[in-house]
């Protein structure tokens, strides 16, 4: 009888399982990459950018390789100033193996220790590149990104709808129409904003300590929205980190009867003790973290039990692997993760890959309800949200590709569109 080799055993055991569970891409990846000498040999040749403005300003990143595989990423919010940084990072990446993602990330991060590599614009620029490298890795190995991050624990990712620019005004027919629109789209959760710089009850243009009149207006908005959604529909409320601890505690207490999914950033997240004070004062779940970066930005927040839910933005906090590390750290404290997400379908799908692999995922944001036509056409695959959920694709990499004819409609005037990097 012929003695079976280790490779033969692997092949015979993996292929039936792959067929049984519908995962032929994993089987192919095992056969093609189980030995070092069969690994794809790739080198980075260029990094290019395009700047768009839809819900705020975003930078799209493409990393090119010598075998024609191109990875795509996206940055948001702290994206102003990303382009020159990405151009600088490109010099460090050219000629490198794009599959060594952690090594590339750490080399660039540690080289910028005196250039702001702890947070903000520097980390956001690096995030776009890191995401593009994961897209390359998935395409090179023939598997979706979620498979490289440990494998999915759910087949689809629940999404909530940010209500957009339309203010929720008690009794307003346009506000009711927006609430009906969100339900018709299949969402089971939504978020509204209650911070209003134009509130007639505001006493001071600079100081955001809320007056009694402002708080009454906030509660009226929440009450109106809550009563127009079904009881089993989840509602979150955002204060955008505008207020002080006094206001935060008052509002958090007042909204307890509404049983919110969460109250978001009643105070700025950088003062952990103030956030903890608000959380300790109420039974309303407190959520924060969209402006925190990397694991270190969330460490004290978790250690001090200052939030019930964290909301890192995976397109600016350090990348997909860093997002997984943040989520794993939160899991140790039994804290769920509800990512902030305001990017195009490319960034949204990249975020969904991470959400599919973390056990403590709660819900992912969507913020393009005021740009629905552009959203639907942004990628060649079309609409990625199906009845309030993002189904995870089986295509390699992130699983979506930009439709440039649509995306160019949002191009920032006067900016380059994935033009080759000039050397010299």
Phi, psi and omega in degrees: 000134182290131179285131181279135174279167178299322180293321179294319178298316178302315183294315184291329182276326184282320188297315177298319179296319180298317179293322181297317185261007175070037183236057181297333181294325178294315180302315180297319180295320178298315182293324185275338189231012183285347176241141183305322185288347179262002180295144175300135179258106184234152172225141177285132180249335181193159173228126185231162185225160170217141183249132181228163176221113175230271169269084186084194186255130177230153174242126173266138185239135172234131175251125184257150179232168182284354178250016175084359177279129181240129177257148181235143176219178183208143176237158183213166176061281179276046185265341177299122184094000180292323189299310178296328176293316180297323176299320178294317179296328181303323180297327180282339185265332184302129181089353182271160177282118183289347181279346176271070191292313182297319180296317179296317181299310184293324180297316180288318182297312184288335178289342182256025184299332177258010183241017177095023185284009179273336185189188170065216189300320182298310182293323179297316178299318179293328179300315181299320178292315181301318178298317179297326178293324176293323177297318177299314182301315179297318180293321181293324183265351177079026181226157174293156181301323182301331180291326180284340180266009176121352180094145186281146173254356175212149183273342179216155186245124180289139183235139171251155184258120168288131189294350173086201187285343183285118181290140175277108183246121182309127178081355184284128183293324179293325177293319177298321180296321178295319178298318178294320179300315181299319179291320179297331178284351175099003180290148177247006179204151180211169178225144174235160177256141177238002173276129185219107181293341183261007180304129183295344181269000179291138183261342188215134182290332184259312183283126183263016173298120188281137175280171176302320180297318178298315181296322175299319179294319177301311183295324179296319178298314180296316180298316178299314182294316183298318184287342179266355171256153175298159182297330181273007177269130182274139180233127174249154182229132185248132175251000172056030174057030185273337198253173177264176185295326179300310179293317181304315180293320180297313182293316181302323179288317182297328186270000182306319181298340182278350179051056181296153171297320170190162167251122191263124173043065174295336173226162177301139187287345184288341175262092186296321182296321178295318179296319178297322179297317178296314182299320182291343186270356191211161171266354177290126178298133180255132182237139177198170172127002183292343179247024173255156189229137176055176183302322186294332178290337182258351187302304184294322178304317180284317182299324182268005179053046185272351181217147175276330183220140174249152183226064175298148174264112187291346178263015174208348187274357180137356176110181188288318178291321177296322177299319178297320179295319177298314180297320179296321178295318178295325181299326179295338179256009181059041180251124178285161182242127178231087191300136167290136183205115181231016186269182178289177176303337178291307178294324178298318180290323176300317177298319181298326178301316179292317180300330182286342185254350184262127182298329187265026175289140178250297182194151183247141183283152169222132191228027182246027183296336178272002179223049190293321180295316178297319179301311184298330185260359188296325179241155183296335182282350179082208184298126181259348179259122181243108178052047175084009179224151172256109174291138181282127182285156175262000179290152180296152179074212178292326173101004174224153179230139183297137168267100190294330179299322179282312185297326181296341177295339181255008182299136175291123184305137176082004181256153180289156179241091180051044177282144180304144179290132176275127181264148176143000000 
